[in-house]
Short mmCIF file of C-alpha atoms in Angstrom, two decimals:
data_model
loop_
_atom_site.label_atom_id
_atom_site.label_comp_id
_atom_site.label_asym_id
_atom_site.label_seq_id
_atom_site.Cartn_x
_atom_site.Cartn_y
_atom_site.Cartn_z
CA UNK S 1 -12.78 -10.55 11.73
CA UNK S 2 -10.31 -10.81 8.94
CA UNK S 3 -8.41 -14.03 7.55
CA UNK S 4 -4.91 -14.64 7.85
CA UNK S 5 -2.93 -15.82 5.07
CA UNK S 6 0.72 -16.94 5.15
CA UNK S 7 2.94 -15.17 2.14
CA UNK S 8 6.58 -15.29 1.16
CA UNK S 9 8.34 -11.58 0.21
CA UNK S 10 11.04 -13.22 -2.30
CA UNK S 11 13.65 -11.20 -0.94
CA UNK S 12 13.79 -14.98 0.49
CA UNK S 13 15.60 -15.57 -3.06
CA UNK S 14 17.65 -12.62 -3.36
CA UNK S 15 20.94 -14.22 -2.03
CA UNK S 16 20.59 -17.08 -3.55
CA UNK S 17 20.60 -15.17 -7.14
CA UNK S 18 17.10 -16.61 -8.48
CA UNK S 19 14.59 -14.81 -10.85
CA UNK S 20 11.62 -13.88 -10.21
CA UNK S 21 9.56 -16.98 -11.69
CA UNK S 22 12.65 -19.23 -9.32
CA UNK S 23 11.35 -17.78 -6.42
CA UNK S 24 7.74 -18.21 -7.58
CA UNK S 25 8.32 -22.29 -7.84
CA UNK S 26 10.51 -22.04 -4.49
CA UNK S 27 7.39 -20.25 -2.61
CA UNK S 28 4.91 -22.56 -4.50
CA UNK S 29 7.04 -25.82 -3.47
CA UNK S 30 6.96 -24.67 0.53
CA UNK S 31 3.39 -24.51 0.33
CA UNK S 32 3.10 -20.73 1.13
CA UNK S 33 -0.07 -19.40 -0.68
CA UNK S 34 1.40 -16.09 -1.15
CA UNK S 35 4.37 -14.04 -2.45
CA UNK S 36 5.16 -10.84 -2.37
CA UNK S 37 7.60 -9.90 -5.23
CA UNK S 38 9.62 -6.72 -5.63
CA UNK S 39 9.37 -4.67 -8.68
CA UNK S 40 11.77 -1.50 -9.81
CA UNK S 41 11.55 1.48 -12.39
CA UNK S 42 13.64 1.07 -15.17
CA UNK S 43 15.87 -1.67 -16.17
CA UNK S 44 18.26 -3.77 -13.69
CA UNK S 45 21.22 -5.60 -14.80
CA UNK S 46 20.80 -8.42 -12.45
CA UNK S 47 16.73 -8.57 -13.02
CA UNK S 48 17.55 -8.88 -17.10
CA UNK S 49 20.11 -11.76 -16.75
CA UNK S 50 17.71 -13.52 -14.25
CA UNK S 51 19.98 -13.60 -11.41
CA UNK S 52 17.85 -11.20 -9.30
CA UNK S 53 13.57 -11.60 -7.90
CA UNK S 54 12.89 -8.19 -8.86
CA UNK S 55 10.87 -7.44 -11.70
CA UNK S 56 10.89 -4.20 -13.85
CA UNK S 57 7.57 -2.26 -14.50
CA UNK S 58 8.58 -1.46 -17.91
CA UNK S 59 7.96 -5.35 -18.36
CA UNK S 60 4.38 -6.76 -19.30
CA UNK S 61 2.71 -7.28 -15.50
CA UNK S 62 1.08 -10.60 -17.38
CA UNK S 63 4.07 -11.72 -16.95
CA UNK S 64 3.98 -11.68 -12.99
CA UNK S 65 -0.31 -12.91 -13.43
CA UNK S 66 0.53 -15.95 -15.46
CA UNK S 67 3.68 -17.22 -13.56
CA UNK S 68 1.53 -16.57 -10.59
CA UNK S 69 -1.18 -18.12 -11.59
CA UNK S 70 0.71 -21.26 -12.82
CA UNK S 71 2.00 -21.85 -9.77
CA UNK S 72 -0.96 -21.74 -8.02
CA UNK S 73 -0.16 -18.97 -5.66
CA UNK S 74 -1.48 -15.56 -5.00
CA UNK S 75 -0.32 -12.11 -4.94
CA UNK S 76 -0.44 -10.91 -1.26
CA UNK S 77 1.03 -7.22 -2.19
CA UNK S 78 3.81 -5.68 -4.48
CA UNK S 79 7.38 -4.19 -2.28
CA UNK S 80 7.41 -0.92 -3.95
CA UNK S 81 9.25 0.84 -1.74
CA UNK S 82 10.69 4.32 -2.42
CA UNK S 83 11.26 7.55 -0.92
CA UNK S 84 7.98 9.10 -0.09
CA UNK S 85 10.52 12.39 1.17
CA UNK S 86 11.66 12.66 -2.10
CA UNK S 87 8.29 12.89 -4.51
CA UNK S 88 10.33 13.30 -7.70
CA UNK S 89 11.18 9.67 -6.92
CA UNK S 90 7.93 8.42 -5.23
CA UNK S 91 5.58 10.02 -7.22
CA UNK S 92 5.95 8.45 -10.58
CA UNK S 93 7.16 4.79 -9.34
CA UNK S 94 4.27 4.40 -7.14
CA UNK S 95 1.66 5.79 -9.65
CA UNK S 96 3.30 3.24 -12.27
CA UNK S 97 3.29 0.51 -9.42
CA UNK S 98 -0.27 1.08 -8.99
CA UNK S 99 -1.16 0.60 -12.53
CA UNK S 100 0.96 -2.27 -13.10
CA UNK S 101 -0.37 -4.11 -9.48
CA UNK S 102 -3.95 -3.76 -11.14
CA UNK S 103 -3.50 -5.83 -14.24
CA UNK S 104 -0.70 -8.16 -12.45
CA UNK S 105 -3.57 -8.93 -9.61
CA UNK S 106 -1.78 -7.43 -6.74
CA UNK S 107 -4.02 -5.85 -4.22
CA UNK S 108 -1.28 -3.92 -2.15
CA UNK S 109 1.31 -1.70 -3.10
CA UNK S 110 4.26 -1.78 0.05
CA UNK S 111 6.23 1.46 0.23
CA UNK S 112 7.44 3.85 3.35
CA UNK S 113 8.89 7.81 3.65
CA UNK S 114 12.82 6.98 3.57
CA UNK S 115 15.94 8.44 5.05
CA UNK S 116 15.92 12.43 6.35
CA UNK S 117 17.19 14.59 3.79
CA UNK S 118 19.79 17.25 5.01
CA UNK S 119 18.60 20.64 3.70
CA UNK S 120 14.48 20.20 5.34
CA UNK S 121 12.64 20.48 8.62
CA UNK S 122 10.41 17.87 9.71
CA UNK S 123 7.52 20.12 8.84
CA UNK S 124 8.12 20.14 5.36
CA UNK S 125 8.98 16.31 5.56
CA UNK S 126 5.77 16.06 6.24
CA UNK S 127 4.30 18.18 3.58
CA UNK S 128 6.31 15.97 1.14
CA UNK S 129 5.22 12.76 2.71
CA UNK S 130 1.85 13.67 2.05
CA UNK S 131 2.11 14.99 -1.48
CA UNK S 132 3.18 11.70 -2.59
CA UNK S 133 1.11 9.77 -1.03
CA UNK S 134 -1.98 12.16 -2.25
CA UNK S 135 -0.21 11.32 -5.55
CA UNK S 136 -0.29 8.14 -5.49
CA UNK S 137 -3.79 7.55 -3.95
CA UNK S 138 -5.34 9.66 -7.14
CA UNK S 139 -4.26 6.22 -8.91
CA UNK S 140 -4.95 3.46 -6.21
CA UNK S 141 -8.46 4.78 -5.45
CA UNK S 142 -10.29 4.07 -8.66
CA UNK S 143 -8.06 0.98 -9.28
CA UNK S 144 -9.35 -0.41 -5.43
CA UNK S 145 -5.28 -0.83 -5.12
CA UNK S 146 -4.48 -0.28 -1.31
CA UNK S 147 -1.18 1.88 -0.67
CA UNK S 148 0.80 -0.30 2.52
CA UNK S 149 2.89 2.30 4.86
CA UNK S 150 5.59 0.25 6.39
CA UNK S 151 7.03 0.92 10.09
CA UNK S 152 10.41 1.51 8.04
CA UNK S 153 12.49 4.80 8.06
CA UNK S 154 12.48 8.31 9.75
CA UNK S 155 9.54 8.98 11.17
CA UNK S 156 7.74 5.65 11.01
CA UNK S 157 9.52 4.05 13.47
CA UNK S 158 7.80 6.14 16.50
CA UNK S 159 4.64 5.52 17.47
CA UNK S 160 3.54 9.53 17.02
CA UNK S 161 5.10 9.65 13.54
CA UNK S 162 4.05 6.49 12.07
CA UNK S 163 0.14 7.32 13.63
CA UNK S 164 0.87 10.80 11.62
CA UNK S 165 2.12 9.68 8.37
CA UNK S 166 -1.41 7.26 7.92
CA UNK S 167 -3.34 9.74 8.33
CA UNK S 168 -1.52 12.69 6.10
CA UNK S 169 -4.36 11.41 3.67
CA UNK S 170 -7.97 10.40 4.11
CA UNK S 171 -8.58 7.60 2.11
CA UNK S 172 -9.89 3.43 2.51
CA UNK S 173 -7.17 2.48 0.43
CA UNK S 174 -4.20 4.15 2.70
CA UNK S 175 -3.25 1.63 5.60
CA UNK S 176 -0.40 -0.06 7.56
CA UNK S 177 2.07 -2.26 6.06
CA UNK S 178 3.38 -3.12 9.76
CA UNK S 179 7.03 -4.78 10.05
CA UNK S 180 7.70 -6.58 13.29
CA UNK S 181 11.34 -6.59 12.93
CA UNK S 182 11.67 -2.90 12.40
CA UNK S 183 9.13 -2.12 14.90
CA UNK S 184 11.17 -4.50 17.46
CA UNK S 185 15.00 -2.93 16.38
CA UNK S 186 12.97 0.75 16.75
CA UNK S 187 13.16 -0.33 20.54
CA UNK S 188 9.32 -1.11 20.00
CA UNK S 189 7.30 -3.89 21.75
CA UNK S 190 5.98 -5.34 17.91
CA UNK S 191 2.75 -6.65 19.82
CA UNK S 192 2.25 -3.64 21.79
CA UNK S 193 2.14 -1.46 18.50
CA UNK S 194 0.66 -4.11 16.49
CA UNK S 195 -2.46 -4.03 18.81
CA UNK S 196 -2.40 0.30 19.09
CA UNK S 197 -2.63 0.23 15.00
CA UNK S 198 -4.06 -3.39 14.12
CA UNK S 199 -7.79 -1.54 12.77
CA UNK S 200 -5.11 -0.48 9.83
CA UNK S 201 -3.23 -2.98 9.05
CA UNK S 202 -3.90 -4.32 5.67
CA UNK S 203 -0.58 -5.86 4.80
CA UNK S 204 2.51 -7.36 7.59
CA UNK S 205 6.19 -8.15 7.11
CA UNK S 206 6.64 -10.86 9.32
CA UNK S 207 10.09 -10.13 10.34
CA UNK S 208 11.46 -11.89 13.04
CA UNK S 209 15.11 -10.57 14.82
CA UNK S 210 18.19 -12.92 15.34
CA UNK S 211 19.15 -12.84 19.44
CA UNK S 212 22.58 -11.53 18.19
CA UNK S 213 21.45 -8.78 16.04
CA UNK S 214 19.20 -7.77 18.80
CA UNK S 215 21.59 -7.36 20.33
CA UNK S 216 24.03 -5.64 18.27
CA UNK S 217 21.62 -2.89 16.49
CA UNK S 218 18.04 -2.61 18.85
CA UNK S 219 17.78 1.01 19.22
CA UNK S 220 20.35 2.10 16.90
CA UNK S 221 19.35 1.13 13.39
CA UNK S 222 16.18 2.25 10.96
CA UNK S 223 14.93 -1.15 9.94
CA UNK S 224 16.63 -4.00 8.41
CA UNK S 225 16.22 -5.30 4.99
CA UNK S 226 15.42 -8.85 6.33
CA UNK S 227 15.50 -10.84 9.48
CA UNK S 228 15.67 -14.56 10.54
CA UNK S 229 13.61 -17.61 10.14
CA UNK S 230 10.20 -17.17 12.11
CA UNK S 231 10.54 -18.84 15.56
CA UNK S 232 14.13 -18.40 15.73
CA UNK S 233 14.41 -14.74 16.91
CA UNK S 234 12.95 -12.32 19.66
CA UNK S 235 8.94 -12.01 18.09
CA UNK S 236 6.48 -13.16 19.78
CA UNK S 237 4.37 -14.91 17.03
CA UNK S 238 1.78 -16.56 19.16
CA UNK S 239 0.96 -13.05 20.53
CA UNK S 240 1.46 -11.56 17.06
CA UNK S 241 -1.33 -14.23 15.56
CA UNK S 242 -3.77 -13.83 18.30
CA UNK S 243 -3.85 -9.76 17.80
CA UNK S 244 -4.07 -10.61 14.18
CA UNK S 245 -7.58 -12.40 14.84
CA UNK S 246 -8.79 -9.81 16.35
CA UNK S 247 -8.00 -7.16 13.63
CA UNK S 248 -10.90 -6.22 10.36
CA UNK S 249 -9.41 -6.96 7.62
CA UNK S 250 -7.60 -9.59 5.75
CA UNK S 251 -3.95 -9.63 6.43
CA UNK S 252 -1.28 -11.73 4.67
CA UNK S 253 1.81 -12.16 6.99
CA UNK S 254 4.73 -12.16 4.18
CA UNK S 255 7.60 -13.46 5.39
CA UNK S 256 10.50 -11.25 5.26
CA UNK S 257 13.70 -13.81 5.95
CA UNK S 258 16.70 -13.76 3.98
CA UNK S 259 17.60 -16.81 2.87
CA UNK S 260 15.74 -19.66 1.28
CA UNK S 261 16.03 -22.44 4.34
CA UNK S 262 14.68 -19.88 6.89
CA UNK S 263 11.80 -19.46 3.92
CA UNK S 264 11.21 -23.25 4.98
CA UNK S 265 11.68 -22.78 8.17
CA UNK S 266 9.73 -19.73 8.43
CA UNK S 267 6.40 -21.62 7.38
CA UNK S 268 6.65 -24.43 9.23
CA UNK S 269 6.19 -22.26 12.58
CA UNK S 270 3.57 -19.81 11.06
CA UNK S 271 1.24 -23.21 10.37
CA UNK S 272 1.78 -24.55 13.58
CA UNK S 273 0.59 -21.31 14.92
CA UNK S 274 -2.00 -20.74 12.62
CA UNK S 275 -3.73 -24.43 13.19
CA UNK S 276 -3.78 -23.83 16.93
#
């Protein structure tokens, strides 16, 4: 059975207006062993002033290996999301992502298919997915970077089209980036699907869901960019950890919380967990 690793996605940081290496010292002073960062084509305004966690691909990725490394943490997988619908965006940023995740140290790149375009049928949705992710395998294979497909947008968040997209393309490195939040607000039991896909799962958001935006948005929304501290919303993460034993591979729950005292918050309840 795989190992279980506790990580922080630094989206943690992102209302706080920290850089990238802030939210590597924040992570590193909670004691998580992981982070997750974000990184983004091009140049950001908010990312070159240091007031933003994302880091641009244009930069050197010894940049991400060394502040990293300094802090003593780990790389648990980089968010690359972007529109696997759309390949003249995904196609490019995820082959760049892939290059730049192999000399940064990053063994995951995190991305999912996006919102429905107007003009296509799901049938040539489809064909799109799977060209980019095609794509982008050509450059994860040889660099032994996995590609993460997150329970996320259009079709991912149904059991029939998430089972569909992973296997558009037969390859080791293609495998499930699974999102208990978003599974949950789908209108999803997260444990229930956890267990149906947990032989893929190389990479998980854990995203836990407020009671009051449960209530507000189960059923009606596509995702959520981030959720509440672990332990204070509807997961289960007892059931969650025990399904997690059971699963292959190594998985790094990242923590997917928006700000930085339900980071704090967040770990204290995953350790518990994990040392029973």
């Amino acid at each position: 059975m795989g190992k279980i690793g506790i990580g922080l996605n630094l989206e943690a940081v992102r209302t706080s207006h920290k850089s990238f290496e802030q939210g590597v010292a924040f992570a590193a002073e909670l004691g998580y062993e992981y982070i997750e960062p974000m990184v983004h084509w091009g140049r950001e305004l908010l990312s070159e002033a240091r007031y933003f966690h994302s880091v641009s691909m244009l930069d050197d990725p010894l940049r991400v290996r060394n502040a990293v490394e300094k802090a003593g943490l780990k790389l648990s997988a980089f968010s690359a999301h972007s529109q696997l619908s759309k390949p003249e965006i995904a196609v490019e940023y995820l082959k760049q992502a892939a290059r730049f995740a192999k000399e940064a140290g990053a063994p995951v790149i995190n991305t999912h298919e996006g919102h429905k375009q107007t003009w296509t049928t799901a049938e040539e949705d489809f064909v799109l997915i799977k060209y980019s992710i095609m794509e982008a395998v050509k450059v994860c294979e040889p660099r032994g970077v996995k590609l993460g497909l997150e329970t996320h947008q259009t079709y991912s968040l149904s059991l029939e089209g998430y089972d569909r997209i992973l296997n558009l393309v037969k390859s080791p490195v293609v495998g499930a980036n699974f999102d208990t939040g978003n599974a949950y607000l789908g209108g999803f039991d997260p444990c229930a699907w956890l267990e149906r896909v947990k032989d893929r799962v190389i990479h998980m958001h854990a995203k836990d869901i407020s009671f009051a935006q449960s209530e507000a948005e189960r059923g009606k929304v596509m995702g959520t960019a981030v959720g509440c501290a672990c332990g204070d919303g509807v997961v289960d993460w007892e059931h969650i950890v025990a399904i997690l034993r059971t699963a292959p591979n190594d998985v790094v729950m990242s923590v997917e919380c928006g700000t930085m005292d339900q980071a704090a918050k967040s770990i204290d309840c995953l350790r518990k967990i994990l040392g029973r």
